[in-house]
């Protein structure tokens, strides 16, 4: 999709930002310790495995960063935004 | 520790490399899928939590990267190398 299309879709995924000129989608979530960050990483990873759409996940003390992009098109697909919204939902109370 | 000291200790942790002029220690492990990488991340995270020495962990399809450094000294401590060796041991058959 174009950068303009990606920017428009951002409104549907609060907290996410575009990287690499619209080729990737990233959000960092914060936590109060290491284990909460790891648990969120795993919850995110398990969700994505079930959809066979794998993100890059980074975590450490107090944070977990998730990056989506679609390898086979070298950029973003609508499905990346669907997954980002589902990851946001994991974080909701 | 000095860069020379860190370089000498690298011999004890095969596969690890120095980053940021000897301030950090990193290794990337490869896997055949996403879930194996995630499982290794968690095994590493659990070990490090038990030692209260938290790395930065990144993973995705087929890889898991672990970075150690000691926040309170802004660089490497002997303990980082001890932890790196223990992470290597997790990967051994």
mmCIF file of C-alpha atoms in Angstrom:
data_model
loop_
_atom_site.group_PDB
_atom_site.id
_atom_site.type_symbol
_atom_site.label_atom_id
_atom_site.label_comp_id
_atom_site.label_asym_id
_atom_site.label_seq_id
_atom_site.Cartn_x
_atom_site.Cartn_y
_atom_site.Cartn_z
ATOM 1 C CA UNK A 1 0.000 0.000 0.000
ATOM 2 C CA UNK A 2 1.039 3.604 -0.375
ATOM 3 C CA UNK A 3 2.351 5.718 2.479
ATOM 4 C CA UNK A 4 -0.935 7.705 2.333
ATOM 5 C CA UNK A 5 -3.010 4.534 2.668
ATOM 6 C CA UNK A 6 -0.863 3.338 5.566
ATOM 7 C CA UNK A 7 -1.121 6.705 7.293
ATOM 8 C CA UNK A 8 -4.913 6.627 6.972
ATOM 9 C CA UNK A 9 -5.078 3.134 8.504
ATOM 10 C CA UNK A 10 -3.018 4.268 11.509
ATOM 11 C CA UNK A 11 -6.153 5.881 12.925
ATOM 12 C CA UNK A 12 -7.499 2.366 13.533
ATOM 13 C CA UNK A 13 -4.495 1.234 15.585
ATOM 14 C CA UNK A 14 -3.846 3.716 18.393
ATOM 15 C CA UNK A 15 -0.251 3.770 19.634
ATOM 16 C CA UNK A 16 1.275 2.318 16.467
ATOM 17 C CA UNK A 17 3.633 4.236 14.219
ATOM 18 C CA UNK A 18 5.030 3.761 10.738
ATOM 19 C CA UNK A 19 8.707 2.993 10.204
ATOM 20 C CA UNK A 20 10.952 2.800 7.159
ATOM 21 C CA UNK A 21 8.852 5.129 5.008
ATOM 22 C CA UNK A 22 5.663 3.222 5.654
ATOM 23 C CA UNK A 23 7.089 -0.266 5.203
ATOM 24 C CA UNK A 24 6.731 -1.328 8.845
ATOM 25 C CA UNK A 25 4.371 -0.843 11.750
ATOM 26 C CA UNK A 26 5.669 -0.603 15.342
ATOM 27 C CA UNK A 27 4.389 -0.140 18.871
ATOM 28 C CA UNK A 28 6.186 -0.231 22.205
ATOM 29 C CA UNK A 29 4.180 -1.281 25.271
ATOM 30 C CA UNK A 30 5.467 -0.539 28.757
ATOM 31 C CA UNK A 31 5.295 -2.721 31.870
ATOM 32 C CA UNK A 32 6.343 -2.607 35.501
ATOM 33 C CA UNK A 33 8.893 -5.398 35.336
ATOM 34 C CA UNK A 34 10.619 -7.953 33.126
ATOM 35 C CA UNK A 35 8.210 -10.869 33.498
ATOM 36 C CA UNK A 36 5.125 -8.840 32.563
ATOM 37 C CA UNK A 37 6.917 -7.718 29.403
ATOM 38 C CA UNK A 38 7.880 -11.311 28.598
ATOM 39 C CA UNK A 39 4.330 -12.545 29.196
ATOM 40 C CA UNK A 40 2.970 -9.948 26.809
ATOM 41 C CA UNK A 41 5.580 -10.934 24.217
ATOM 42 C CA UNK A 42 4.487 -14.555 24.461
ATOM 43 C CA UNK A 43 0.788 -13.706 24.338
ATOM 44 C CA UNK A 44 1.468 -11.630 21.218
ATOM 45 C CA UNK A 45 3.650 -14.340 19.705
ATOM 46 C CA UNK A 46 1.053 -17.036 20.315
ATOM 47 C CA UNK A 47 -1.682 -14.934 18.722
ATOM 48 C CA UNK A 48 0.508 -14.266 15.686
ATOM 49 C CA UNK A 49 1.548 -17.904 15.368
ATOM 50 C CA UNK A 50 -2.125 -18.854 15.267
ATOM 51 C CA UNK A 51 -2.569 -16.455 12.332
ATOM 52 C CA UNK A 52 0.736 -17.482 10.725
ATOM 53 C CA UNK A 53 1.718 -13.806 10.559
ATOM 54 C CA UNK A 54 4.895 -13.397 12.567
ATOM 55 C CA UNK A 55 6.118 -10.112 13.991
ATOM 56 C CA UNK A 56 9.517 -9.166 15.286
ATOM 57 C CA UNK A 57 9.285 -8.848 19.062
ATOM 58 C CA UNK A 58 11.820 -7.198 21.366
ATOM 59 C CA UNK A 59 11.543 -7.036 25.124
ATOM 60 C CA UNK A 60 13.450 -6.388 28.292
ATOM 61 C CA UNK A 61 12.845 -4.840 31.696
ATOM 62 C CA UNK A 62 9.627 -2.816 31.401
ATOM 63 C CA UNK A 63 9.024 -2.852 27.663
ATOM 64 C CA UNK A 64 7.895 -4.952 24.726
ATOM 65 C CA UNK A 65 8.130 -3.679 21.152
ATOM 66 C CA UNK A 66 6.222 -5.362 18.322
ATOM 67 C CA UNK A 67 6.959 -4.772 14.632
ATOM 68 C CA UNK A 68 4.796 -6.018 11.789
ATOM 69 C CA UNK A 69 5.445 -6.108 8.115
ATOM 70 C CA UNK A 70 4.639 -8.454 5.303
ATOM 71 C CA UNK A 71 7.817 -10.123 4.080
ATOM 72 C CA UNK A 72 6.496 -11.291 0.749
ATOM 73 C CA UNK A 73 5.586 -7.770 -0.361
ATOM 74 C CA UNK A 74 8.452 -6.064 1.501
ATOM 75 C CA UNK A 75 6.038 -3.635 3.135
ATOM 76 C CA UNK A 76 2.668 -3.298 4.796
ATOM 77 C CA UNK A 77 -0.538 -5.129 3.928
ATOM 78 C CA UNK A 78 -3.964 -4.501 5.412
ATOM 79 C CA UNK A 79 -3.474 -7.684 7.430
ATOM 80 C CA UNK A 80 -0.626 -6.019 9.379
ATOM 81 C CA UNK A 81 -3.109 -3.448 10.655
ATOM 82 C CA UNK A 82 -5.611 -6.165 11.552
ATOM 83 C CA UNK A 83 -2.912 -7.908 13.591
ATOM 84 C CA UNK A 84 -1.860 -4.621 15.238
ATOM 85 C CA UNK A 85 -5.456 -4.033 16.338
ATOM 86 C CA UNK A 86 -5.601 -7.550 17.767
ATOM 87 C CA UNK A 87 -2.362 -6.976 19.698
ATOM 88 C CA UNK A 88 -3.839 -3.746 21.075
ATOM 89 C CA UNK A 89 -6.829 -5.756 22.240
ATOM 90 C CA UNK A 90 -4.517 -8.075 24.210
ATOM 91 C CA UNK A 91 -3.347 -5.081 26.195
ATOM 92 C CA UNK A 92 -6.824 -3.845 27.081
ATOM 93 C CA UNK A 93 -8.202 -4.564 30.531
ATOM 94 C CA UNK B 1 36.044 -3.484 32.423
ATOM 95 C CA UNK B 2 38.324 -2.394 29.615
ATOM 96 C CA UNK B 3 37.814 -3.393 25.979
ATOM 97 C CA UNK B 4 40.917 -5.607 26.287
ATOM 98 C CA UNK B 5 39.491 -7.397 29.320
ATOM 99 C CA UNK B 6 36.146 -7.874 27.567
ATOM 100 C CA UNK B 7 37.866 -9.195 24.441
ATOM 101 C CA UNK B 8 39.818 -11.709 26.522
ATOM 102 C CA UNK B 9 36.634 -12.968 28.204
ATOM 103 C CA UNK B 10 34.949 -13.517 24.813
ATOM 104 C CA UNK B 11 36.963 -16.730 24.478
ATOM 105 C CA UNK B 12 34.790 -18.190 27.238
ATOM 106 C CA UNK B 13 31.496 -17.467 25.468
ATOM 107 C CA UNK B 14 31.591 -18.885 21.933
ATOM 108 C CA UNK B 15 29.258 -17.143 19.496
ATOM 109 C CA UNK B 16 29.005 -13.892 21.431
ATOM 110 C CA UNK B 17 30.342 -10.580 20.153
ATOM 111 C CA UNK B 18 31.039 -7.171 21.652
ATOM 112 C CA UNK B 19 28.925 -4.173 20.670
ATOM 113 C CA UNK B 20 29.192 -0.445 21.327
ATOM 114 C CA UNK B 21 32.955 -0.414 21.870
ATOM 115 C CA UNK B 22 32.811 -3.222 24.399
ATOM 116 C CA UNK B 23 29.833 -1.950 26.375
ATOM 117 C CA UNK B 24 27.439 -4.745 25.348
ATOM 118 C CA UNK B 25 27.527 -8.457 24.612
ATOM 119 C CA UNK B 26 25.314 -10.001 21.906
ATOM 120 C CA UNK B 27 24.546 -13.365 20.338
ATOM 121 C CA UNK B 28 21.962 -14.376 17.762
ATOM 122 C CA UNK B 29 20.685 -17.952 17.850
ATOM 123 C CA UNK B 30 18.882 -19.438 14.849
ATOM 124 C CA UNK B 31 15.856 -21.749 14.797
ATOM 125 C CA UNK B 32 13.663 -23.532 12.288
ATOM 126 C CA UNK B 33 10.488 -21.625 13.065
ATOM 127 C CA UNK B 34 8.868 -18.901 15.172
ATOM 128 C CA UNK B 35 7.762 -20.954 18.162
ATOM 129 C CA UNK B 36 11.197 -22.492 18.749
ATOM 130 C CA UNK B 37 12.676 -18.990 18.779
ATOM 131 C CA UNK B 38 10.001 -17.816 21.218
ATOM 132 C CA UNK B 39 10.553 -20.807 23.488
ATOM 133 C CA UNK B 40 14.272 -20.082 23.618
ATOM 134 C CA UNK B 41 13.551 -16.423 24.392
ATOM 135 C CA UNK B 42 11.359 -17.453 27.317
ATOM 136 C CA UNK B 43 13.832 -20.023 28.607
ATOM 137 C CA UNK B 44 16.523 -17.342 28.485
ATOM 138 C CA UNK B 45 14.246 -14.765 30.101
ATOM 139 C CA UNK B 46 13.283 -17.121 32.910
ATOM 140 C CA UNK B 47 16.920 -17.938 33.638
ATOM 141 C CA UNK B 48 17.819 -14.255 33.718
ATOM 142 C CA UNK B 49 14.834 -13.358 35.888
ATOM 143 C CA UNK B 50 15.995 -15.962 38.404
ATOM 144 C CA UNK B 51 19.378 -14.197 38.514
ATOM 145 C CA UNK B 52 17.816 -10.722 38.436
ATOM 146 C CA UNK B 53 20.075 -9.822 35.508
ATOM 147 C CA UNK B 54 17.821 -8.899 32.617
ATOM 148 C CA UNK B 55 18.885 -8.935 28.974
ATOM 149 C CA UNK B 56 17.270 -7.358 25.976
ATOM 150 C CA UNK B 57 15.759 -10.143 23.871
ATOM 151 C CA UNK B 58 14.577 -9.884 20.266
ATOM 152 C CA UNK B 59 12.997 -12.694 18.303
ATOM 153 C CA UNK B 60 10.977 -13.492 15.258
ATOM 154 C CA UNK B 61 10.722 -16.246 12.673
ATOM 155 C CA UNK B 62 13.901 -18.326 12.997
ATOM 156 C CA UNK B 63 16.016 -16.167 15.300
ATOM 157 C CA UNK B 64 16.476 -14.997 18.851
ATOM 158 C CA UNK B 65 19.027 -12.311 19.756
ATOM 159 C CA UNK B 66 20.134 -11.760 23.347
ATOM 160 C CA UNK B 67 22.010 -8.653 24.542
ATOM 161 C CA UNK B 68 23.564 -8.283 27.964
ATOM 162 C CA UNK B 69 24.972 -5.261 29.651
ATOM 163 C CA UNK B 70 25.070 -3.964 33.174
ATOM 164 C CA UNK B 71 22.918 -0.865 33.447
ATOM 165 C CA UNK B 72 24.347 0.488 36.655
ATOM 166 C CA UNK B 73 27.883 0.649 35.265
ATOM 167 C CA UNK B 74 26.805 1.468 31.697
ATOM 168 C CA UNK B 75 28.899 -1.351 30.308
ATOM 169 C CA UNK B 76 30.002 -4.938 30.845
ATOM 170 C CA UNK B 77 30.669 -6.678 34.135
ATOM 171 C CA UNK B 78 32.071 -10.166 34.578
ATOM 172 C CA UNK B 79 28.549 -11.266 35.464
ATOM 173 C CA UNK B 80 27.403 -10.524 31.892
ATOM 174 C CA UNK B 81 29.852 -13.140 30.636
ATOM 175 C CA UNK B 82 28.685 -15.623 33.273
ATOM 176 C CA UNK B 83 25.106 -15.123 32.078
ATOM 177 C CA UNK B 84 26.147 -15.439 28.408
ATOM 178 C CA UNK B 85 27.792 -18.775 29.182
ATOM 179 C CA UNK B 86 24.627 -19.947 30.929
ATOM 180 C CA UNK B 87 22.515 -18.930 27.923
ATOM 181 C CA UNK B 88 24.887 -20.882 25.679
ATOM 182 C CA UNK B 89 24.347 -23.904 27.926
ATOM 183 C CA UNK B 90 20.564 -23.643 27.360
ATOM 184 C CA UNK B 91 21.182 -24.132 23.658
ATOM 185 C CA UNK B 92 23.333 -27.229 24.039
ATOM 186 C CA UNK B 93 21.793 -30.626 23.377
#
